[in-house]
Short mmCIF file of C-alpha atoms in Angstrom, two decimals:
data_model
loop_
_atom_site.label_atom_id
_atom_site.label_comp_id
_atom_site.label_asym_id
_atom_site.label_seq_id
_atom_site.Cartn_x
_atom_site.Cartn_y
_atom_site.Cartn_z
CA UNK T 1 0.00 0.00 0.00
CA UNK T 2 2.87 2.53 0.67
CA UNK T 3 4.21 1.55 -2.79
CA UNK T 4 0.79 2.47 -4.30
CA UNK T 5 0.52 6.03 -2.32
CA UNK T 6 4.10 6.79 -3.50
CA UNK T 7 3.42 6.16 -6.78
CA UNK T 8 0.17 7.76 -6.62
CA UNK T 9 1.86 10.88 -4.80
CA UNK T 10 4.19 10.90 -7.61
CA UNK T 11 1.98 11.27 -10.61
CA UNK T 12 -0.28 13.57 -8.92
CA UNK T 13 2.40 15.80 -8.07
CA UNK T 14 3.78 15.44 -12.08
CA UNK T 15 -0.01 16.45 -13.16
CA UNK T 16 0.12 19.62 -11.58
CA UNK T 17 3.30 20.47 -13.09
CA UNK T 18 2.22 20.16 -16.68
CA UNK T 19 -0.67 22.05 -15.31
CA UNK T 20 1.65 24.98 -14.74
CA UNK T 21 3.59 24.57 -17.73
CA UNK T 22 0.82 24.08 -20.70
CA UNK T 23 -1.86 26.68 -19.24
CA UNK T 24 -5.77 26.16 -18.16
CA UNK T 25 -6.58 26.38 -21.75
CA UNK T 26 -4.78 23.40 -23.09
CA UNK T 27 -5.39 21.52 -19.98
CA UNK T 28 -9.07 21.67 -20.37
CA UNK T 29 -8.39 19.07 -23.12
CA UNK T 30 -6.55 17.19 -21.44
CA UNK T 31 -9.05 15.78 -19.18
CA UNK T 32 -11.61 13.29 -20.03
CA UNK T 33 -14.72 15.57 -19.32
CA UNK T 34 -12.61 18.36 -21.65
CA UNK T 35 -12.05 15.53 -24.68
CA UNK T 36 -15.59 14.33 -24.38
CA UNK T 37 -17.06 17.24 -24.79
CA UNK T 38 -14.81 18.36 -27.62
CA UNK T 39 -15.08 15.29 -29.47
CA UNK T 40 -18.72 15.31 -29.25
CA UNK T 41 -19.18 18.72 -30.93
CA UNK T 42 -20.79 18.77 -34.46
CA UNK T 43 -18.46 19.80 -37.20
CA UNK T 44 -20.96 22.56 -38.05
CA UNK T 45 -20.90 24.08 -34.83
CA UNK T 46 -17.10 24.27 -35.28
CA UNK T 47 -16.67 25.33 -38.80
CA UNK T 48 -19.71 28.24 -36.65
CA UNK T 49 -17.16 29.17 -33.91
CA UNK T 50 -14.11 29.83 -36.55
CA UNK T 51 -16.33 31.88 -39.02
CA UNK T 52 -17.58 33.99 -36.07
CA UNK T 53 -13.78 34.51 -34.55
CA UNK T 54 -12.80 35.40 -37.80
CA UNK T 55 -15.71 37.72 -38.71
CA UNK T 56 -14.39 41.47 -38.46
CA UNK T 57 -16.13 43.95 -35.59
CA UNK T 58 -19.25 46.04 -36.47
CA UNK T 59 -17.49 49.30 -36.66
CA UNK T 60 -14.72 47.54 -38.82
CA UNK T 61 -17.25 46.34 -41.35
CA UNK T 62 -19.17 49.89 -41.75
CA UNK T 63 -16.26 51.86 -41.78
CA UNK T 64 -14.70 49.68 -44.97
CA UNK T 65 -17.93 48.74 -46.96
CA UNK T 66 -19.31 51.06 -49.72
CA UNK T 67 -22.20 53.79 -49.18
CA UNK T 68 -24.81 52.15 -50.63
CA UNK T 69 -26.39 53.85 -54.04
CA UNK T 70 -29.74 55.10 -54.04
CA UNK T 71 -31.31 53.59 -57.16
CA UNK T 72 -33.70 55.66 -59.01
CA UNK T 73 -37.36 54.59 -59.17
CA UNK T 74 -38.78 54.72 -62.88
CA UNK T 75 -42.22 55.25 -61.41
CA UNK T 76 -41.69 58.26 -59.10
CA UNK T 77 -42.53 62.02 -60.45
CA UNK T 78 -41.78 64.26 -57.45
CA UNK T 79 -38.23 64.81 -58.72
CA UNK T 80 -38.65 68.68 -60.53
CA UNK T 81 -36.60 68.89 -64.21
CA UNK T 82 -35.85 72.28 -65.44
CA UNK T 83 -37.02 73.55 -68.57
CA UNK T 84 -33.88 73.76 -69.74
CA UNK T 85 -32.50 70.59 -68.88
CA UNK T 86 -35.81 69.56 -71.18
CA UNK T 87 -34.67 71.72 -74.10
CA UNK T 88 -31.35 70.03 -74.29
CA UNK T 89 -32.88 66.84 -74.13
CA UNK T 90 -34.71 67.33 -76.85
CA UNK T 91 -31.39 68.26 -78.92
CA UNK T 92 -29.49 64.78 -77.26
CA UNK T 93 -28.64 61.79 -79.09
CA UNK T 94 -30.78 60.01 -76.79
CA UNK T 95 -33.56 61.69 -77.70
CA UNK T 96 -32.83 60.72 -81.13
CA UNK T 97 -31.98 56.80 -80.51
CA UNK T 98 -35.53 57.10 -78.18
CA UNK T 99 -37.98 59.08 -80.74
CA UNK T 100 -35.88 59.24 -83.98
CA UNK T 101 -37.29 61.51 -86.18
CA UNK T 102 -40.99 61.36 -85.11
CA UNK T 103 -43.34 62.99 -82.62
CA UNK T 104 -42.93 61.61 -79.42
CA UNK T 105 -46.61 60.52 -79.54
CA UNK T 106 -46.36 59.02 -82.91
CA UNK T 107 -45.28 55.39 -81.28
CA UNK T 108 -47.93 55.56 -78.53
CA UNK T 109 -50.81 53.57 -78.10
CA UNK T 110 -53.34 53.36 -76.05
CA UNK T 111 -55.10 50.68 -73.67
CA UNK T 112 -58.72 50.17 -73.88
CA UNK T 113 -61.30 47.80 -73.49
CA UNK T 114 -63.17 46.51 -76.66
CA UNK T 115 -62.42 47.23 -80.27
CA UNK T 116 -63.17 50.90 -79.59
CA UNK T 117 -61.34 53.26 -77.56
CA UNK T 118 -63.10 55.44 -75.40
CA UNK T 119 -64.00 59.32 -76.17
CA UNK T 120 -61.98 60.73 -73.31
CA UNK T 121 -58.81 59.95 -72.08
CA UNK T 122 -57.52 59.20 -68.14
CA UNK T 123 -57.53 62.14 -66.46
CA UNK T 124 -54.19 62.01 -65.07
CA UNK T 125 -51.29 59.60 -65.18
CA UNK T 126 -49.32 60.67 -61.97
CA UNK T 127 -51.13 60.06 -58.71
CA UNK T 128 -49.34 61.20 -54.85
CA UNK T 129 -46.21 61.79 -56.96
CA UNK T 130 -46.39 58.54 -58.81
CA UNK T 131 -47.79 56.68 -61.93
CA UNK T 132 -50.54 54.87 -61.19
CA UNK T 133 -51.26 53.57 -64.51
CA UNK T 134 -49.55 50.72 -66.90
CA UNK T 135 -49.40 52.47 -69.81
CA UNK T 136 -48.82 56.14 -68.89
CA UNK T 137 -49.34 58.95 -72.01
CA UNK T 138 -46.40 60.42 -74.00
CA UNK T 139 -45.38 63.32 -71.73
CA UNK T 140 -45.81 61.48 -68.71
CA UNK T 141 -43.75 58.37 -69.42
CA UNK T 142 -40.74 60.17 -69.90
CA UNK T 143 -39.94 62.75 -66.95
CA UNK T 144 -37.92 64.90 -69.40
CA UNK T 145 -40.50 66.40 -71.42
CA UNK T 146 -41.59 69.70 -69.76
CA UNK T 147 -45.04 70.98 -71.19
CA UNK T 148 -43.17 74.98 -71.03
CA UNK T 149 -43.99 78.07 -73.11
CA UNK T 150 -40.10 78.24 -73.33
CA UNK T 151 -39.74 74.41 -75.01
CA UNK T 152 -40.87 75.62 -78.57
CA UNK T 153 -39.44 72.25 -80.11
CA UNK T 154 -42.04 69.86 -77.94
CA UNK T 155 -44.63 72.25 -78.67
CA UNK T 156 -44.37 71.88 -82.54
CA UNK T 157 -44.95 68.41 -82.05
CA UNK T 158 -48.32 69.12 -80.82
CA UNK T 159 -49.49 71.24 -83.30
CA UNK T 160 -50.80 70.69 -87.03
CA UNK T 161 -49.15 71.48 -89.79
CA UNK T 162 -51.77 72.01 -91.95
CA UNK T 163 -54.56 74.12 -89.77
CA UNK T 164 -52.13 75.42 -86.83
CA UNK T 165 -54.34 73.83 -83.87
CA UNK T 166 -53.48 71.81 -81.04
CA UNK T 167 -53.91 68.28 -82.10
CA UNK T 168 -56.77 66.39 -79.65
CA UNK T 169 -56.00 64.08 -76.79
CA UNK T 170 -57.51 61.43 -79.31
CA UNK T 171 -54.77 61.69 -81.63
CA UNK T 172 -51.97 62.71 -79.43
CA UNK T 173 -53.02 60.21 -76.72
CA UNK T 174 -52.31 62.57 -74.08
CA UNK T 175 -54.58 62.54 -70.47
CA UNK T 176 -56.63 65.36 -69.93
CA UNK T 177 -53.74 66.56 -67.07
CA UNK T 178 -51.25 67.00 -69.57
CA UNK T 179 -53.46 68.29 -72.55
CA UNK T 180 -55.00 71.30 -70.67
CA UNK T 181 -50.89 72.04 -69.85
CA UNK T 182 -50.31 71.55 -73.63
CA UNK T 183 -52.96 74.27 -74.16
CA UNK T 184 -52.01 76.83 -71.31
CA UNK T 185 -48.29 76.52 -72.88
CA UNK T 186 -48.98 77.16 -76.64
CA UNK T 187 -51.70 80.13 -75.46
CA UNK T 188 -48.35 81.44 -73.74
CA UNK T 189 -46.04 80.58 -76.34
CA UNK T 190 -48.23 82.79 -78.90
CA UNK T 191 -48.58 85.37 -76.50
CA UNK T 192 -45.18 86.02 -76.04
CA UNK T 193 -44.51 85.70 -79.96
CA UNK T 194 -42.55 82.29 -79.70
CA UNK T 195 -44.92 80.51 -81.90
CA UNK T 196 -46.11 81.77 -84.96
CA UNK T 197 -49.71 81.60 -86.53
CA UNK T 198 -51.94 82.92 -89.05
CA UNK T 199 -54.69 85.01 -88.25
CA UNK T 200 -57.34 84.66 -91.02
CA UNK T 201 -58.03 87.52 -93.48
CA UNK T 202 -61.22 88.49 -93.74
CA UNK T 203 -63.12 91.05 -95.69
CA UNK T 204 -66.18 93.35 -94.08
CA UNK T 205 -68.97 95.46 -95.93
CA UNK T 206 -68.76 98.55 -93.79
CA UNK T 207 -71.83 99.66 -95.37
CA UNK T 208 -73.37 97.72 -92.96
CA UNK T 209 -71.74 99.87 -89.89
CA UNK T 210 -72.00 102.95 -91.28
CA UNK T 211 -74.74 104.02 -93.47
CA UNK T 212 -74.37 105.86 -97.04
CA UNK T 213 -73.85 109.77 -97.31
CA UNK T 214 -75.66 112.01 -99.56
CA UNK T 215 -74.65 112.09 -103.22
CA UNK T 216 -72.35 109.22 -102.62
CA UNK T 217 -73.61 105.43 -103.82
CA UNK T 218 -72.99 102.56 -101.40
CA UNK T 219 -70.22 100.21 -101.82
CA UNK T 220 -72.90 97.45 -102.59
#
């Protein structure tokens, strides 16, 4: 029995020297609760552990990532364009790629029930700042065309060649918003001499304003 204790006395007193040699850490391992538990870990909870120690800090990972870009919505209409940034769209070459050489309601088409369209048009595209429709009308599809008394060159587009009027909403396809613009513009636009237009001649009997002196025969 005193052989045992020795022996006994011996390796506990070697244990607690490679305690104080390898560290807590490693000696955790070491015993059989440590190992157990270590072996008995899942390899997903492990692969876990190192992707999390290796994972950079929240103020690391703001500080180096990219500002996120806002990214424009097609649909929204509370953004304001110039006038003049519309009058040098209208001389781009993407205007030309977009519209070539034709009006920019020439391509557009409506959507209607039934083999007949109906004799009004919506009455507005753009609802709370935003279309609300599918199939919005030629000015309203593309935020760049300003309805302005200064944007002679959209204007034209609007107007017949042959009699000088506005063209209707049932030709141009336009809703009754952006028509009643189209007509406040072009009343401007002739007001302040920008557009042109014939004013018909006509002829008056002014024998019938002022009537015929003595000894001289009426134009009639």
């Amino acid at each position: 029995m005193s052989v045992l204790r020795l022996i006994g006395g011996e390796i506990i007193s070697i244990y607690r020297q490679s305690l104080l040699t390898i560290g807590t850490s490693q000696a955790r391992a070491l015993t059989t609760t440590g190992f157990l538990r270590h072996a008995a870990k899942p390899e997903s909870e492990a692969t876990e552990e190192t992707a999390a120690s290796e994972e950079p800090e929240a103020g690391e990972t703001d500080a180096n990532a990219a500002p996120k870009q806002p990214v424009d919505d097609p649909k929204d209409r509370t953004r304001v364009i110039p006038v003049e940034t519309s009058i040098r769209y209208l001389a781009s070459e993407a205007y030309r790629q977009t519209y070539q050489d034709d009006p920019v309601w020439k391509q557009y088409r409506r959507n209607h029930k039934g083999p007949y369209p109906p004799k009004l048009t919506r009455k507005t595209c753009i609802r709370k700042g935003r279309i609300s429709t599918g199939n919005p009308c030629p000015i309203c599809r593309d935020e760049y065309l300003v309805l302005d008394h200064n944007n002679i060159d959209l204007l034209k587009q609007f107007i017949s060649p042959q009699t000088g009027d506005v063209l209707s909403y049932r030709v141009t396809g336009l809703c009754q918003k952006k028509h009643t613009q189209l007509l406040v513009a072009v009343e401007r636009a002739m007001d302040r001499g920008m557009l042109t237009f014939d004013v018909p001649f006509r002829e008056y009997d002014y024998s019938e304003y002022y009537p015929a002196k003595e000894g001289k025969p009426s134009s009639k």
